[in-house]
CSV table of N, CA, C and O in Angstrom, one decimal:
chain,number,residue,atom,x,y,z
A,1,UNK,N,157.1,-164.9,160.2
A,1,UNK,CA,156.4,-165.6,161.4
A,1,UNK,C,155.7,-164.5,161.9
A,1,UNK,O,155.7,-163.3,161.9
A,2,UNK,N,154.5,-165.1,162.4
A,2,UNK,CA,153.5,-164.3,163.0
A,2,UNK,C,153.5,-164.2,164.7
A,2,UNK,O,154.0,-165.1,165.3
A,3,UNK,N,153.1,-163.0,164.8
A,3,UNK,CA,153.4,-162.7,166.5
A,3,UNK,C,151.9,-163.3,166.8
A,3,UNK,O,150.6,-163.0,166.1
A,4,UNK,N,151.8,-163.9,167.9
A,4,UNK,CA,150.6,-164.3,168.6
A,4,UNK,C,150.5,-163.4,169.6
A,4,UNK,O,151.1,-163.4,170.6
A,5,UNK,N,148.8,-162.9,169.6
A,5,UNK,CA,148.7,-162.0,171.0
A,5,UNK,C,148.0,-162.8,171.9
A,5,UNK,O,147.2,-163.8,171.6
A,6,UNK,N,148.0,-162.6,172.9
A,6,UNK,CA,147.4,-163.4,174.1
A,6,UNK,C,146.0,-163.2,174.0
A,6,UNK,O,145.6,-162.2,173.4
A,7,UNK,N,145.2,-164.2,174.3
A,7,UNK,CA,143.9,-164.2,174.3
A,7,UNK,C,143.1,-163.2,174.9
A,7,UNK,O,143.6,-162.6,175.9
A,8,UNK,N,142.2,-162.5,174.1
A,8,UNK,CA,141.6,-161.3,174.4
A,8,UNK,C,142.4,-160.1,174.2
A,8,UNK,O,141.8,-158.9,174.3
A,9,UNK,N,143.5,-160.0,173.3
A,9,UNK,CA,144.3,-158.9,172.9
A,9,UNK,C,144.0,-158.5,171.6
A,9,UNK,O,144.3,-157.4,171.2
A,10,UNK,N,143.6,-159.4,171.0
A,10,UNK,CA,143.2,-159.1,169.4
A,10,UNK,C,141.9,-158.6,169.3
A,10,UNK,O,141.2,-158.1,170.2
A,11,UNK,N,141.6,-158.1,168.0
A,11,UNK,CA,140.2,-157.4,167.7
A,11,UNK,C,140.2,-156.1,168.0
A,11,UNK,O,139.1,-155.7,168.7
A,12,UNK,N,141.2,-155.2,168.2
A,12,UNK,CA,141.2,-154.0,168.5
A,12,UNK,C,140.2,-153.1,167.7
A,12,UNK,O,139.4,-152.3,168.2
A,13,UNK,N,139.7,-153.6,166.6
A,13,UNK,CA,139.0,-152.7,165.8
A,13,UNK,C,137.6,-152.9,166.2
A,13,UNK,O,136.8,-151.9,166.3
A,14,UNK,N,137.2,-154.2,166.8
A,14,UNK,CA,135.9,-154.5,167.2
A,14,UNK,C,135.8,-153.9,168.7
A,14,UNK,O,134.6,-153.4,168.9
A,15,UNK,N,136.7,-153.6,169.4
A,15,UNK,CA,136.6,-153.2,170.8
A,15,UNK,C,136.4,-151.7,170.6
A,15,UNK,O,135.6,-151.1,171.2
A,16,UNK,N,137.1,-151.0,169.7
A,16,UNK,CA,137.0,-149.7,169.5
A,16,UNK,C,135.6,-149.4,169.0
A,16,UNK,O,134.9,-148.4,169.4
A,17,UNK,N,135.1,-150.1,167.9
A,17,UNK,CA,134.0,-149.8,167.4
A,17,UNK,C,132.8,-149.8,168.6
A,17,UNK,O,131.7,-149.2,168.6
A,18,UNK,N,133.0,-151.1,169.6
A,18,UNK,CA,132.1,-151.2,170.9
A,18,UNK,C,132.1,-149.9,171.6
A,18,UNK,O,131.1,-149.6,172.1
A,19,UNK,N,133.2,-149.4,171.7
A,19,UNK,CA,133.5,-148.3,172.9
A,19,UNK,C,133.0,-146.8,172.0
A,19,UNK,O,132.2,-146.1,172.8
A,20,UNK,N,132.9,-146.9,170.8
A,20,UNK,CA,132.3,-145.7,170.1
A,20,UNK,C,130.8,-145.8,170.0
A,20,UNK,O,130.3,-144.8,170.4
A,21,UNK,N,130.3,-147.1,169.8
A,21,UNK,CA,128.9,-147.3,169.9
A,21,UNK,C,128.5,-146.8,171.5
A,21,UNK,O,127.3,-146.3,171.5
A,22,UNK,N,129.2,-147.2,172.4
A,22,UNK,CA,128.8,-147.1,173.6
A,22,UNK,C,128.8,-145.6,174.1
A,22,UNK,O,127.8,-145.1,174.7
A,23,UNK,N,129.8,-144.9,173.6
A,23,UNK,CA,130.0,-143.3,173.7
A,23,UNK,C,128.9,-142.6,173.1
A,23,UNK,O,128.2,-141.7,173.4
A,24,UNK,N,128.5,-143.3,171.8
A,24,UNK,CA,127.4,-142.5,171.2
A,24,UNK,C,126.0,-142.6,172.0
A,24,UNK,O,125.2,-141.7,172.2
A,25,UNK,N,126.0,-143.8,172.3
A,25,UNK,CA,124.6,-144.1,173.3
A,25,UNK,C,124.5,-143.4,174.6
A,25,UNK,O,123.6,-142.9,174.8
A,26,UNK,N,125.7,-143.2,175.2
A,26,UNK,CA,125.9,-142.5,176.3
A,26,UNK,C,125.5,-140.9,175.8
A,26,UNK,O,124.7,-140.2,176.9
A,27,UNK,N,125.9,-140.5,174.8
A,27,UNK,CA,125.8,-139.2,174.5
A,27,UNK,C,124.2,-138.8,174.2
A,27,UNK,O,123.7,-137.8,174.4
A,28,UNK,N,123.5,-139.9,173.7
A,28,UNK,CA,122.1,-139.7,173.2
A,28,UNK,C,121.4,-139.9,174.5
A,28,UNK,O,120.4,-138.8,174.6
A,29,UNK,N,121.6,-140.6,175.6
A,29,UNK,CA,121.0,-140.5,176.6
A,29,UNK,C,121.2,-139.3,177.2
A,29,UNK,O,120.3,-138.7,178.0
A,30,UNK,N,122.2,-138.8,177.5
A,30,UNK,CA,122.6,-137.5,178.2
A,30,UNK,C,121.6,-136.3,177.5
A,30,UNK,O,121.2,-135.7,178.1
A,31,UNK,N,121.7,-136.3,176.1
A,31,UNK,CA,120.9,-135.4,175.5
A,31,UNK,C,119.6,-135.4,175.7
A,31,UNK,O,118.7,-134.5,176.1
A,32,UNK,N,118.9,-136.8,175.7
A,32,UNK,CA,117.4,-137.0,176.2
A,32,UNK,C,117.2,-136.5,177.7
A,32,UNK,O,116.1,-136.0,178.0
A,33,UNK,N,118.2,-136.9,178.5
A,33,UNK,CA,118.0,-136.7,179.8
A,33,UNK,C,118.0,-135.0,180.1
A,33,UNK,O,117.2,-134.5,180.8
A,34,UNK,N,118.8,-134.3,179.4
A,34,UNK,CA,119.1,-132.9,179.4
A,34,UNK,C,117.7,-132.2,179.1
A,34,UNK,O,117.4,-131.3,179.9
A,35,UNK,N,117.0,-132.6,178.0
A,35,UNK,CA,115.7,-132.3,177.5
A,35,UNK,C,114.7,-132.6,178.6
A,35,UNK,O,113.8,-131.5,179.1
A,36,UNK,N,114.7,-133.6,179.2
A,36,UNK,CA,113.7,-133.8,180.6
A,36,UNK,C,114.1,-132.8,181.7
A,36,UNK,O,113.2,-132.3,182.1
A,37,UNK,N,115.1,-132.7,181.9
A,37,UNK,CA,115.7,-131.6,183.2
A,37,UNK,C,115.4,-130.3,183.0
A,37,UNK,O,114.9,-129.7,183.6
A,38,UNK,N,115.6,-129.8,181.4
A,38,UNK,CA,115.2,-128.5,181.4
A,38,UNK,C,113.9,-128.2,181.3
A,38,UNK,O,113.4,-127.2,181.7
A,39,UNK,N,113.0,-129.5,181.2
A,39,UNK,CA,111.5,-129.1,181.2
A,39,UNK,C,110.8,-129.0,182.8
A,39,UNK,O,109.7,-128.8,183.0
A,40,UNK,N,111.6,-129.8,183.7
A,40,UNK,CA,111.2,-129.7,184.8
A,40,UNK,C,111.0,-128.4,185.6
A,40,UNK,O,111.9,-127.3,185.1
A,41,UNK,N,110.1,-128.4,186.4
A,41,UNK,CA,110.0,-126.9,187.0
A,41,UNK,C,110.0,-127.2,188.6
A,41,UNK,O,109.8,-128.5,189.2
A,42,UNK,N,110.7,-126.4,189.5
A,42,UNK,CA,110.9,-126.5,190.8
A,42,UNK,C,110.4,-125.1,191.6
A,42,UNK,O,110.1,-124.1,191.0
A,43,UNK,N,109.8,-125.6,192.8
A,43,UNK,CA,109.4,-124.4,193.5
A,43,UNK,C,110.0,-124.5,194.9
A,43,UNK,O,110.0,-125.5,195.6
A,44,UNK,N,110.6,-123.5,195.1
A,44,UNK,CA,111.5,-123.1,196.4
A,44,UNK,C,110.9,-122.0,197.1
A,44,UNK,O,110.5,-121.0,196.5
A,45,UNK,N,110.7,-122.2,198.4
A,45,UNK,CA,110.6,-121.2,199.4
A,45,UNK,C,111.7,-120.6,200.1
A,45,UNK,O,112.5,-121.3,200.3
A,46,UNK,N,111.6,-119.4,200.3
A,46,UNK,CA,112.6,-118.5,201.3
A,46,UNK,C,111.8,-117.6,202.3
A,46,UNK,O,110.8,-117.4,202.2
A,47,UNK,N,112.7,-117.3,203.3
A,47,UNK,CA,112.2,-116.5,204.4
A,47,UNK,C,111.1,-116.8,205.2
A,47,UNK,O,110.1,-116.3,205.3
A,48,UNK,N,111.2,-118.4,205.4
A,48,UNK,CA,110.0,-119.0,206.3
A,48,UNK,C,108.8,-119.0,205.2
A,48,UNK,O,107.5,-119.2,206.0
A,49,UNK,N,108.7,-119.2,204.2
A,49,UNK,CA,107.6,-119.3,203.2
A,49,UNK,C,106.8,-117.9,202.6
A,49,UNK,O,105.8,-117.9,202.0
A,50,UNK,N,107.7,-116.9,203.0
A,50,UNK,CA,107.1,-115.6,202.6
A,50,UNK,C,107.5,-115.4,201.2
A,50,UNK,O,107.0,-114.6,200.4
A,51,UNK,N,108.4,-115.9,200.7
A,51,UNK,CA,108.5,-115.9,199.2
A,51,UNK,C,108.8,-117.2,198.5
A,51,UNK,O,109.2,-118.0,199.0
A,52,UNK,N,108.2,-117.4,197.6
A,52,UNK,CA,108.3,-118.4,196.6
A,52,UNK,C,108.8,-118.5,195.1
A,52,UNK,O,108.0,-117.5,194.6
A,53,UNK,N,109.6,-119.1,194.9
A,53,UNK,CA,110.3,-118.9,193.5
A,53,UNK,C,110.1,-120.2,192.8
A,53,UNK,O,110.2,-121.3,193.2
A,54,UNK,N,109.4,-120.1,191.4
A,54,UNK,CA,109.4,-121.0,190.6
A,54,UNK,C,110.4,-121.0,189.4
A,54,UNK,O,110.7,-119.8,188.9
A,55,UNK,N,111.1,-122.0,189.3
A,55,UNK,CA,112.3,-121.9,188.3
A,55,UNK,C,112.1,-123.3,187.4
A,55,UNK,O,111.8,-124.2,188.2
A,56,UNK,N,112.6,-123.3,186.2
A,56,UNK,CA,112.8,-124.5,185.5
A,56,UNK,C,114.4,-125.0,185.4
A,56,UNK,O,115.1,-124.5,186.0
A,57,UNK,N,114.5,-126.0,184.8
A,57,UNK,CA,115.7,-126.6,184.7
A,57,UNK,C,116.7,-126.0,183.8
A,57,UNK,O,117.8,-126.5,183.8
A,58,UNK,N,116.2,-124.9,182.9
A,58,UNK,CA,117.4,-124.2,182.2
A,58,UNK,C,117.7,-122.9,183.2
A,58,UNK,O,118.5,-122.1,182.8
A,59,UNK,N,117.5,-123.0,184.6
A,59,UNK,CA,117.6,-122.0,185.5
A,59,UNK,C,117.2,-120.5,185.1
A,59,UNK,O,117.5,-119.5,185.4
A,60,UNK,N,115.7,-120.6,184.6
A,60,UNK,CA,115.0,-119.4,184.2
A,60,UNK,C,113.9,-119.2,185.3
A,60,UNK,O,113.1,-120.2,185.6
A,61,UNK,N,114.1,-118.1,186.0
A,61,UNK,CA,112.9,-117.8,186.9
A,61,UNK,C,111.5,-117.8,186.3
A,61,UNK,O,111.4,-116.8,185.3
A,62,UNK,N,110.7,-118.5,186.5
A,62,UNK,CA,109.2,-118.4,185.9
A,62,UNK,C,108.2,-117.4,186.8
A,62,UNK,O,107.5,-116.9,186.2
A,63,UNK,N,108.5,-117.3,188.1
A,63,UNK,CA,107.8,-116.6,188.7
A,63,UNK,C,108.2,-116.3,190.2
A,63,UNK,O,109.0,-117.2,190.6
A,64,UNK,N,107.8,-115.2,190.7
A,64,UNK,CA,108.2,-114.8,192.2
A,64,UNK,C,107.0,-114.6,193.1
A,64,UNK,O,106.4,-113.5,192.4
A,65,UNK,N,106.6,-115.3,194.1
A,65,UNK,CA,105.3,-114.8,194.8
A,65,UNK,C,105.8,-114.3,196.2
A,65,UNK,O,106.6,-114.9,196.7
A,66,UNK,N,105.5,-113.2,196.4
A,66,UNK,CA,105.8,-112.5,197.7
A,66,UNK,C,104.8,-112.3,198.4
A,66,UNK,O,103.7,-111.5,197.9
A,67,UNK,N,104.6,-112.5,199.7
A,67,UNK,CA,103.4,-112.3,200.6
A,67,UNK,C,103.7,-111.1,201.0
A,67,UNK,O,104.5,-110.3,201.3
A,68,UNK,N,102.3,-110.2,201.4
A,68,UNK,CA,102.3,-108.7,201.7
A,68,UNK,C,103.0,-108.7,203.2
A,68,UNK,O,103.6,-107.6,203.2
A,69,UNK,N,103.2,-109.8,203.9
A,69,UNK,CA,103.8,-109.3,205.2
A,69,UNK,C,105.4,-109.1,205.2
A,69,UNK,O,105.9,-108.7,206.1
A,70,UNK,N,106.0,-109.4,204.0
A,70,UNK,CA,107.3,-109.3,204.2
A,70,UNK,C,107.5,-108.0,203.2
A,70,UNK,O,108.9,-107.5,203.7
A,71,UNK,N,106.9,-107.1,202.7
A,71,UNK,CA,106.8,-106.0,202.2
A,71,UNK,C,106.8,-105.0,203.0
A,71,UNK,O,105.6,-104.5,203.7
A,72,UNK,N,108.1,-104.3,203.6
A,72,UNK,CA,107.9,-103.3,204.4
A,72,UNK,C,108.7,-101.9,203.8
A,72,UNK,O,109.9,-102.1,203.5
A,73,UNK,N,107.9,-101.0,203.4
A,73,UNK,CA,108.7,-100.0,202.7
A,73,UNK,C,110.0,-99.3,203.6
A,73,UNK,O,110.9,-98.8,202.9
A,74,UNK,N,109.9,-99.6,204.8
A,74,UNK,CA,110.9,-99.0,205.8
A,74,UNK,C,112.0,-100.2,205.8
A,74,UNK,O,113.1,-99.8,206.3
A,75,UNK,N,111.9,-101.2,205.4
A,75,UNK,CA,112.7,-102.4,205.3
A,75,UNK,C,113.1,-103.2,204.1
A,75,UNK,O,112.8,-104.5,204.0
A,76,UNK,N,113.2,-102.5,203.0
A,76,UNK,CA,113.8,-103.0,201.8
A,76,UNK,C,114.9,-104.0,201.8
A,76,UNK,O,114.7,-105.0,201.1
A,77,UNK,N,115.8,-104.1,202.6
A,77,UNK,CA,116.9,-104.7,202.8
A,77,UNK,C,116.6,-106.2,203.1
A,77,UNK,O,117.0,-107.0,202.4
A,78,UNK,N,115.5,-106.4,203.9
A,78,UNK,CA,115.2,-107.7,204.6
A,78,UNK,C,114.5,-108.3,203.1
A,78,UNK,O,114.7,-109.5,202.8
A,79,UNK,N,113.7,-107.8,202.5
A,79,UNK,CA,113.0,-108.3,201.2
A,79,UNK,C,114.1,-108.7,200.2
A,79,UNK,O,113.9,-109.9,199.7
A,80,UNK,N,115.0,-107.8,200.0
A,80,UNK,CA,116.0,-108.1,199.2
A,80,UNK,C,116.9,-109.3,199.4
A,80,UNK,O,117.2,-110.2,198.5
A,81,UNK,N,117.4,-109.4,200.7
A,81,UNK,CA,117.8,-110.5,201.2
A,81,UNK,C,117.3,-112.0,201.0
A,81,UNK,O,117.9,-112.9,200.6
A,82,UNK,N,116.0,-111.9,201.3
A,82,UNK,CA,115.1,-112.9,201.1
A,82,UNK,C,115.1,-113.7,199.7
A,82,UNK,O,115.2,-114.7,199.4
A,83,UNK,N,114.8,-112.3,198.8
A,83,UNK,CA,114.8,-112.7,197.2
A,83,UNK,C,116.0,-113.3,196.9
A,83,UNK,O,116.1,-114.3,196.0
A,84,UNK,N,117.2,-112.6,197.2
A,84,UNK,CA,118.7,-113.3,196.8
A,84,UNK,C,118.8,-114.7,197.4
A,84,UNK,O,119.1,-115.5,196.5
A,85,UNK,N,118.4,-115.0,198.6
A,85,UNK,CA,118.7,-116.4,199.2
A,85,UNK,C,117.7,-117.3,198.2
A,85,UNK,O,118.2,-118.5,198.0
A,86,UNK,N,116.4,-117.0,198.1
A,86,UNK,CA,115.7,-117.8,197.3
A,86,UNK,C,116.2,-118.1,196.1
A,86,UNK,O,116.0,-119.3,195.6
A,87,UNK,N,116.4,-116.9,194.9
A,87,UNK,CA,117.0,-117.2,193.8
A,87,UNK,C,118.2,-118.1,193.8
A,87,UNK,O,118.5,-119.0,193.1
A,88,UNK,N,119.1,-117.9,194.7
A,88,UNK,CA,120.4,-118.7,195.0
A,88,UNK,C,120.0,-120.2,195.3
A,88,UNK,O,120.6,-121.0,194.5
A,89,UNK,N,119.0,-120.4,196.1
A,89,UNK,CA,118.8,-121.7,196.6
A,89,UNK,C,117.8,-122.4,195.3
A,89,UNK,O,118.3,-123.7,195.1
A,90,UNK,N,117.2,-121.6,194.5
A,90,UNK,CA,116.5,-122.2,193.4
A,90,UNK,C,117.4,-122.6,192.3
A,90,UNK,O,117.4,-123.7,191.8
A,91,UNK,N,118.6,-121.8,192.1
A,91,UNK,CA,119.6,-122.4,191.1
A,91,UNK,C,120.4,-123.5,191.6
A,91,UNK,O,120.7,-124.5,190.8
A,92,UNK,N,120.8,-123.4,192.8
A,92,UNK,CA,121.5,-124.6,193.4
A,92,UNK,C,120.6,-125.8,193.3
A,92,UNK,O,121.2,-127.0,193.0
A,93,UNK,N,119.3,-125.9,193.7
A,93,UNK,CA,118.5,-127.0,193.3
A,93,UNK,C,118.7,-127.6,192.0
A,93,UNK,O,118.7,-128.6,191.9
A,94,UNK,N,118.5,-126.7,191.0
A,94,UNK,CA,118.6,-127.2,189.7
A,94,UNK,C,120.0,-127.9,189.1
A,94,UNK,O,120.0,-129.1,188.7
A,95,UNK,N,120.8,-127.3,189.9
A,95,UNK,CA,122.2,-127.7,189.5
A,95,UNK,C,122.5,-129.3,190.2
A,95,UNK,O,123.0,-129.9,189.6
A,96,UNK,N,121.9,-129.1,191.4
A,96,UNK,CA,122.4,-130.5,192.0
A,96,UNK,C,121.3,-131.5,191.5
A,96,UNK,O,121.8,-132.7,191.4
A,97,UNK,N,120.2,-131.3,191.0
A,97,UNK,CA,119.4,-132.2,190.5
A,97,UNK,C,119.8,-132.8,189.1
A,97,UNK,O,120.1,-133.8,188.8
A,98,UNK,N,120.4,-131.8,188.5
A,98,UNK,CA,121.0,-132.1,187.0
A,98,UNK,C,122.3,-132.9,187.4
A,98,UNK,O,122.3,-133.9,186.5
A,99,UNK,N,123.3,-132.3,188.1
A,99,UNK,CA,124.3,-133.1,188.3
A,99,UNK,C,124.0,-134.4,188.7
A,99,UNK,O,124.7,-135.6,188.3
A,100,UNK,N,123.1,-134.8,189.8
A,100,UNK,CA,123.0,-136.1,190.3
A,100,UNK,C,122.1,-137.1,189.2
A,100,UNK,O,122.8,-138.3,189.1
A,101,UNK,N,121.4,-136.6,188.4
A,101,UNK,CA,120.8,-137.4,187.3
A,101,UNK,C,121.9,-137.7,186.3
A,101,UNK,O,121.9,-138.7,185.5
A,102,UNK,N,122.8,-136.6,185.6
A,102,UNK,CA,123.8,-136.9,184.9
A,102,UNK,C,124.7,-138.1,185.1
A,102,UNK,O,125.2,-138.8,184.3
A,103,UNK,N,124.9,-138.0,186.5
A,103,UNK,CA,126.2,-138.8,186.9
A,103,UNK,C,125.7,-140.5,187.1
A,103,UNK,O,126.3,-141.1,186.9
A,104,UNK,N,124.0,-140.4,186.8
A,104,UNK,CA,123.7,-141.8,186.8
A,104,UNK,C,124.1,-142.5,185.4
A,104,UNK,O,123.9,-143.7,185.4
A,105,UNK,N,124.1,-141.6,184.3
A,105,UNK,CA,124.5,-141.9,183.2
A,105,UNK,C,125.9,-142.2,182.9
A,105,UNK,O,126.3,-143.1,182.2
A,106,UNK,N,126.5,-141.3,183.3
A,106,UNK,CA,128.0,-141.2,183.0
A,106,UNK,C,128.8,-141.9,184.0
A,106,UNK,O,129.9,-142.2,184.0
A,107,UNK,N,128.3,-142.5,185.2
A,107,UNK,CA,129.1,-143.1,186.2
A,107,UNK,C,129.9,-142.3,186.9
A,107,UNK,O,130.7,-142.8,187.6
A,108,UNK,N,129.5,-141.2,186.8
A,108,UNK,CA,130.5,-140.2,187.6
A,108,UNK,C,131.8,-139.4,186.7
A,108,UNK,O,132.4,-138.7,187.2
A,109,UNK,N,132.0,-140.0,185.5
A,109,UNK,CA,133.0,-139.8,184.7
A,109,UNK,C,132.8,-138.2,184.4
A,109,UNK,O,131.7,-137.7,183.7
A,110,UNK,N,133.8,-137.5,184.5
A,110,UNK,CA,133.7,-136.2,184.1
A,110,UNK,C,134.5,-135.9,182.8
A,110,UNK,O,135.8,-136.0,183.0
A,111,UNK,N,134.0,-135.8,181.3
A,111,UNK,CA,134.9,-135.4,180.1
A,111,UNK,C,134.4,-134.2,179.7
A,111,UNK,O,133.9,-134.2,178.8
A,112,UNK,N,134.8,-133.1,180.2
A,112,UNK,CA,134.5,-131.8,179.4
A,112,UNK,C,134.8,-131.7,178.2
A,112,UNK,O,135.9,-132.1,177.8
A,113,UNK,N,134.0,-131.1,177.2
A,113,UNK,CA,134.3,-131.2,175.9
A,113,UNK,C,133.8,-132.1,175.3
A,113,UNK,O,133.5,-132.3,174.0
A,114,UNK,N,133.6,-133.3,175.7
A,114,UNK,CA,133.3,-134.7,174.9
A,114,UNK,C,132.0,-135.0,175.0
A,114,UNK,O,131.3,-135.2,173.8
A,115,UNK,N,131.3,-134.7,175.9
A,115,UNK,CA,129.8,-134.8,176.1
A,115,UNK,C,129.2,-133.6,176.5
A,115,UNK,O,129.6,-132.9,177.4
């Protein structure tokens, strides 16, 4: 006697193949997007515009421009604080953009190690 599966319950191999193809396409889309995001450049200012930091999508600092008015040999601490704040903001910007763009592909699904 053959068991009859309810409509839509058969064809497991076809459904699995479709899911695998969909996962492969998602992985390909994510790889392409990551390459695009890595190539992007961002410009962030700190300290009211006295420091400008350029960073790429790989979180590599490309340049730091410091305006002379922030350079005070008697107050290195302020310059240091502005540089730290600017670098941290630049890194956060890259992470936020990367996360937002990736979630458009994954639909917000997080599967560490799979993709």
